[in-house]
Structures are given as C-alpha cells and as structure tokens.
mmCIF file of C-alpha atoms in Angstrom:
data_model
loop_
_atom_site.group_PDB
_atom_site.id
_atom_site.type_symbol
_atom_site.label_atom_id
_atom_site.label_comp_id
_atom_site.label_asym_id
_atom_site.label_seq_id
_atom_site.Cartn_x
_atom_site.Cartn_y
_atom_site.Cartn_z
ATOM 1 C CA MET A 1 24.363 -141.454 139.928
ATOM 2 C CA LEU A 2 22.986 -142.146 143.397
ATOM 3 C CA PHE A 3 19.873 -144.344 143.502
ATOM 4 C CA LEU A 4 17.363 -143.934 146.359
ATOM 5 C CA HIS A 5 15.049 -146.926 146.538
ATOM 6 C CA GLY A 6 11.314 -146.816 147.107
ATOM 7 C CA GLY A 7 9.212 -148.937 149.411
ATOM 8 C CA GLY A 8 7.029 -146.539 151.381
ATOM 9 C CA TYR A 9 9.848 -145.873 153.856
ATOM 10 C CA THR A 10 9.186 -149.315 155.337
ATOM 11 C CA ASN A 11 10.739 -151.891 153.005
ATOM 12 C CA PHE A 12 13.087 -152.697 150.107
ATOM 13 C CA SER A 13 16.767 -151.806 149.871
ATOM 14 C CA GLY A 14 19.456 -150.380 147.634
ATOM 15 C CA SER A 15 19.671 -153.732 145.879
ATOM 16 C CA LEU A 16 16.065 -153.386 144.698
ATOM 17 C CA ILE A 17 15.730 -155.509 141.574
ATOM 18 C CA ILE A 18 13.958 -152.672 139.709
ATOM 19 C CA LEU A 19 17.373 -151.078 139.229
ATOM 20 C CA GLU A 20 19.394 -152.838 136.545
ATOM 21 C CA PRO A 21 22.362 -150.534 135.968
ATOM 22 C CA GLY A 22 24.095 -152.722 133.361
ATOM 23 C CA ASN A 23 22.795 -150.746 130.384
ATOM 24 C CA LEU A 24 23.867 -147.385 131.803
ATOM 25 C CA VAL A 25 27.242 -148.576 133.038
ATOM 26 C CA SER A 26 28.065 -150.451 129.810
ATOM 27 C CA ARG A 27 27.854 -147.190 127.857
ATOM 28 C CA GLY A 28 30.672 -145.730 129.957
ATOM 29 C CA GLY A 29 30.989 -142.541 131.909
ATOM 30 C CA VAL A 30 28.531 -143.563 134.615
ATOM 31 C CA VAL A 31 29.105 -144.838 138.124
ATOM 32 C CA ILE A 32 25.978 -146.144 139.862
ATOM 33 C CA VAL A 33 25.832 -145.990 143.657
ATOM 34 C CA THR A 34 23.018 -147.501 145.692
ATOM 35 C CA ILE A 35 22.527 -147.050 149.409
ATOM 36 C CA ASN A 36 20.396 -148.357 152.204
ATOM 37 C CA TYR A 37 18.772 -146.021 154.685
ATOM 38 C CA ARG A 38 16.905 -146.615 157.918
ATOM 39 C CA LEU A 39 13.281 -147.600 157.397
ATOM 40 C CA GLY A 40 10.048 -147.440 159.370
ATOM 41 C CA LEU A 41 10.288 -146.294 162.945
ATOM 42 C CA PHE A 42 14.073 -146.583 162.742
ATOM 43 C CA GLY A 43 14.170 -143.973 159.998
ATOM 44 C CA MET A 44 11.233 -141.643 160.555
ATOM 45 C CA PHE A 45 10.232 -141.767 164.225
ATOM 46 C CA GLU A 46 10.341 -138.466 166.055
ATOM 47 C CA ASN A 47 9.877 -137.976 169.749
ATOM 48 C CA ILE A 48 7.073 -135.535 170.409
ATOM 49 C CA ASN A 49 9.607 -133.459 172.354
ATOM 50 C CA SER A 50 12.397 -133.839 169.801
ATOM 51 C CA TRP A 51 11.959 -130.362 168.390
ATOM 52 C CA SER A 52 14.336 -129.242 171.143
ATOM 53 C CA ARG A 53 16.751 -131.911 169.804
ATOM 54 C CA SER A 54 17.101 -133.177 173.361
ATOM 55 C CA SER A 55 15.768 -136.653 172.728
ATOM 56 C CA ILE A 56 15.336 -138.536 169.434
ATOM 57 C CA PRO A 57 15.818 -136.349 166.390
ATOM 58 C CA GLY A 58 13.675 -137.508 163.522
ATOM 59 C CA ASN A 59 14.259 -137.944 159.818
ATOM 60 C CA GLN A 60 17.120 -140.392 160.365
ATOM 61 C CA ALA A 61 16.500 -141.932 156.920
ATOM 62 C CA PHE A 62 16.902 -138.496 155.403
ATOM 63 C CA ARG A 63 20.071 -137.870 157.414
ATOM 64 C CA ASP A 64 21.443 -141.202 156.127
ATOM 65 C CA GLN A 65 20.953 -139.952 152.573
ATOM 66 C CA ILE A 66 22.663 -136.626 153.285
ATOM 67 C CA LEU A 67 25.623 -138.542 154.750
ATOM 68 C CA ALA A 68 25.736 -140.718 151.618
ATOM 69 C CA LEU A 69 25.846 -137.609 149.429
ATOM 70 C CA GLN A 70 28.630 -136.152 151.577
ATOM 71 C CA TRP A 71 30.543 -139.429 151.249
ATOM 72 C CA LEU A 72 30.078 -139.336 147.472
ATOM 73 C CA GLN A 73 31.501 -135.836 147.290
ATOM 74 C CA LYS A 74 34.622 -136.947 149.153
ATOM 75 C CA ASN A 75 35.126 -140.381 147.577
ATOM 76 C CA ILE A 76 33.426 -140.847 144.202
ATOM 77 C CA ALA A 77 36.495 -139.720 142.241
ATOM 78 C CA SER A 78 38.328 -142.793 143.587
ATOM 79 C CA PHE A 79 35.756 -144.918 141.733
ATOM 80 C CA GLY A 80 35.942 -142.988 138.465
ATOM 81 C CA GLY A 81 33.070 -140.631 139.235
ATOM 82 C CA ASP A 82 32.916 -136.851 139.091
ATOM 83 C CA PRO A 83 31.719 -135.120 142.293
ATOM 84 C CA SER A 84 30.680 -132.085 140.230
ATOM 85 C CA ARG A 85 28.208 -134.188 138.207
ATOM 86 C CA VAL A 86 26.219 -136.128 140.815
ATOM 87 C CA THR A 87 22.682 -137.076 139.815
ATOM 88 C CA VAL A 88 20.316 -138.358 142.487
ATOM 89 C CA PHE A 89 17.533 -140.556 141.185
ATOM 90 C CA GLY A 90 14.838 -142.392 143.011
ATOM 91 C CA GLN A 91 11.616 -144.283 142.631
ATOM 92 C CA SER A 92 8.452 -143.885 144.746
ATOM 93 C CA ALA A 93 9.610 -143.110 148.316
ATOM 94 C CA GLY A 94 13.060 -142.476 146.840
ATOM 95 C CA ALA A 95 11.522 -139.861 144.546
ATOM 96 C CA HIS A 96 9.494 -138.489 147.454
ATOM 97 C CA ILE A 97 12.643 -137.886 149.467
ATOM 98 C CA ILE A 98 14.310 -136.235 146.458
ATOM 99 C CA ARG A 99 11.590 -133.597 146.728
ATOM 100 C CA ALA A 100 12.803 -132.962 150.287
ATOM 101 C CA LEU A 101 16.442 -132.820 149.135
ATOM 102 C CA LEU A 102 15.556 -130.038 146.708
ATOM 103 C CA SER A 103 14.654 -127.734 149.599
ATOM 104 C CA THR A 104 17.216 -128.811 152.198
ATOM 105 C CA PRO A 105 20.118 -126.399 152.694
ATOM 106 C CA SER A 106 22.434 -129.132 154.040
ATOM 107 C CA ALA A 107 22.022 -130.979 150.708
ATOM 108 C CA PHE A 108 22.738 -127.976 148.488
ATOM 109 C CA GLY A 109 25.874 -128.499 146.422
ATOM 110 C CA LEU A 110 26.021 -132.242 147.124
ATOM 111 C CA TYR A 111 24.263 -133.063 143.826
ATOM 112 C CA GLN A 112 23.652 -131.240 140.557
ATOM 113 C CA ARG A 113 20.731 -133.115 138.978
ATOM 114 C CA VAL A 114 17.743 -135.182 140.021
ATOM 115 C CA ILE A 115 15.544 -137.743 138.320
ATOM 116 C CA SER A 116 12.292 -138.341 140.153
ATOM 117 C CA GLU A 117 10.403 -141.496 139.161
ATOM 118 C CA SER A 118 6.845 -142.013 140.416
ATOM 119 C CA ASP A 119 6.945 -139.430 143.203
ATOM 120 C CA PRO A 120 3.707 -139.840 145.169
ATOM 121 C CA LEU A 121 2.873 -136.134 144.965
ATOM 122 C CA ASP A 122 -0.356 -136.562 146.918
ATOM 123 C CA ILE A 123 1.559 -137.655 150.031
ATOM 124 C CA PRO A 124 2.677 -134.567 151.935
ATOM 125 C CA PHE A 125 5.581 -134.378 154.332
ATOM 126 C CA LYS A 126 4.582 -134.569 157.977
ATOM 127 C CA THR A 127 4.173 -131.395 159.974
ATOM 128 C CA PRO A 128 5.413 -131.358 163.578
ATOM 129 C CA GLN A 129 1.778 -131.786 164.632
ATOM 130 C CA ASP A 130 1.392 -134.807 162.337
ATOM 131 C CA ALA A 131 4.569 -136.307 163.782
ATOM 132 C CA ALA A 132 3.280 -135.851 167.336
ATOM 133 C CA LYS A 133 -0.036 -137.549 166.557
ATOM 134 C CA ILE A 134 1.434 -140.401 164.521
ATOM 135 C CA ASN A 135 4.272 -141.132 166.903
ATOM 136 C CA SER A 136 1.976 -141.078 169.910
ATOM 137 C CA TYR A 137 -0.065 -143.743 168.129
ATOM 138 C CA LEU A 138 3.064 -145.745 167.275
ATOM 139 C CA LEU A 139 4.143 -145.633 170.922
ATOM 140 C CA THR A 140 0.703 -146.976 171.861
ATOM 141 C CA LEU A 141 1.183 -149.857 169.413
ATOM 142 C CA LEU A 142 4.447 -150.621 171.216
ATOM 143 C CA GLY A 143 2.600 -150.693 174.541
ATOM 144 C CA CYS A 144 4.199 -147.427 175.652
ATOM 145 C CA ASN A 145 2.662 -144.253 177.006
ATOM 146 C CA SER A 146 2.779 -141.215 174.756
ATOM 147 C CA GLY A 147 6.199 -139.621 175.075
ATOM 148 C CA ASP A 148 7.737 -142.632 176.878
ATOM 149 C CA ILE A 149 10.910 -142.900 174.829
ATOM 150 C CA ALA A 150 12.601 -145.216 177.351
ATOM 151 C CA CYS A 151 9.818 -147.740 176.750
ATOM 152 C CA ALA A 152 10.232 -147.433 172.968
ATOM 153 C CA ARG A 153 13.991 -147.917 173.258
ATOM 154 C CA ALA A 154 13.397 -151.105 175.250
ATOM 155 C CA ALA A 155 11.103 -152.569 172.562
ATOM 156 C CA SER A 156 12.435 -155.435 170.480
ATOM 157 C CA VAL A 157 13.227 -154.959 166.806
ATOM 158 C CA ASN A 158 10.352 -157.318 165.941
ATOM 159 C CA ASP A 159 7.902 -155.289 168.041
ATOM 160 C CA ILE A 160 9.028 -152.089 166.333
ATOM 161 C CA LEU A 161 8.647 -153.654 162.883
ATOM 162 C CA GLU A 162 5.183 -154.986 163.761
ATOM 163 C CA ALA A 163 4.096 -151.570 165.064
ATOM 164 C CA THR A 164 5.269 -149.935 161.847
ATOM 165 C CA LEU A 165 3.332 -152.434 159.721
ATOM 166 C CA LYS A 166 0.174 -152.061 161.820
ATOM 167 C CA ALA A 167 0.318 -148.292 161.567
ATOM 168 C CA ASP A 168 0.884 -148.384 157.813
ATOM 169 C CA GLN A 169 -2.129 -150.657 157.330
ATOM 170 C CA LEU A 170 -4.433 -148.026 158.735
ATOM 171 C CA ALA A 171 -6.145 -145.635 156.375
ATOM 172 C CA LEU A 172 -7.649 -143.124 158.765
ATOM 173 C CA ASN A 173 -9.609 -140.340 157.168
ATOM 174 C CA ASP A 174 -8.147 -137.124 158.537
ATOM 175 C CA ASP A 175 -5.424 -134.676 157.590
ATOM 176 C CA THR A 176 -2.658 -136.652 159.306
ATOM 177 C CA TRP A 177 -3.046 -139.997 157.567
ATOM 178 C CA THR A 178 -2.851 -140.363 153.818
ATOM 179 C CA THR A 179 -5.199 -142.451 151.727
ATOM 180 C CA PHE A 180 -2.449 -145.060 151.533
ATOM 181 C CA GLY A 181 -1.987 -145.190 155.302
ATOM 182 C CA LEU A 182 1.639 -144.172 154.794
ATOM 183 C CA VAL A 183 2.602 -142.819 158.196
ATOM 184 C CA GLU A 184 6.358 -143.161 157.872
ATOM 185 C CA ARG A 185 7.446 -140.222 155.787
ATOM 186 C CA PRO A 186 9.771 -137.261 156.337
ATOM 187 C CA THR A 187 8.791 -134.481 158.699
ATOM 188 C CA ASN A 188 9.210 -130.893 157.603
ATOM 189 C CA ASP A 189 11.277 -129.817 160.602
ATOM 190 C CA GLY A 190 12.966 -126.828 159.017
ATOM 191 C CA ASN A 191 16.310 -128.598 158.649
#
C-alpha cells in the first residue's frame, strides 16, 4: 500500500502522524510505503510557456508519485510486497491526486486499487489557462516579471515558500481560485 499524504500541496510529509500503519502491518500480508513529493511552487509551478516543454514542465509532485509507483513495481517484492496488488491510498491532497492517477496513462498498470479519503471534490484541477494566471501572480509575488523564469530560479527557497503561502491565503472569487485559496494543485496538461 502506497500512502500519499495530504496538506494542500504545500505542507506535511510521508511521515504524517495521521497514518499509523501498526494495525494493518501487524495483521500480516501488508507492506506500507510512504513517500514525500515536491510541494508548493517546487511541485506544481508551471511556466506559462511550458506547454512546449521547453522550459519548466509542471506537475513535478505528480511526476514524483509516478516515479514512486514505478519504483514500487520494480522493488516491492524485495520487501515482501506483491507488485500485482498495489493499492494507492491518500488523504485530502493525496486523495485529490489519486483522482488524477485514475486518468493518467503513464500510471496505468502501476497500481490495482485505490482508497481515496477526504478528496476535496470541489477543487478542480488547473487548466492551462488557470496555470498561466496563477503562475504569473506567483512570479509577481517573487518580484519577477510574468514569464521571467530566470528570475524565479534565482529566488531563495524562503522567498519561494513565502510566495506560495501568500498565494494560498488568497481567496479570490473567480473561476481560477477556489474558495479555499488553494492555488497549488495539479494541472490537466494531457499527460
């Protein structure tokens, strides 16, 4: 079983205290795997021009999870697991990203079951247009011009984290921003 933690794509980790695997593991036949994935701007930022894949491809957090599933397929038997019986389970943002896994061809065959806990169904995936608007705003918070990826790359980790938090605190009332102000979420990029 692979656990994907929640946290609004901006916080928490695979060691999230909400997961206490002792009961499952003590019954035998279960191997629990937890992972970390890139959060905030590190995990969900997309360059406005990235649709050509010439700059910063987005959905890095999602790509981290696909890589973890690929690793599980190759290695879980060494830990007593069965690669033909992988269950992905997640809570909140972890459940949200499971919804994306269900429709992602590169994830097909890497898992057989899912358990989705508290998926925020009212939070849609970003469209390319949403990503352009949100990331332009995030660049502004970093003191960069829209599309100035070199400026964003030069920003400190602390500045990037602060920009992510500021953006998530906003609850703008249009189709791009959710009622929770959750701007860091996967983009439906067709991959």
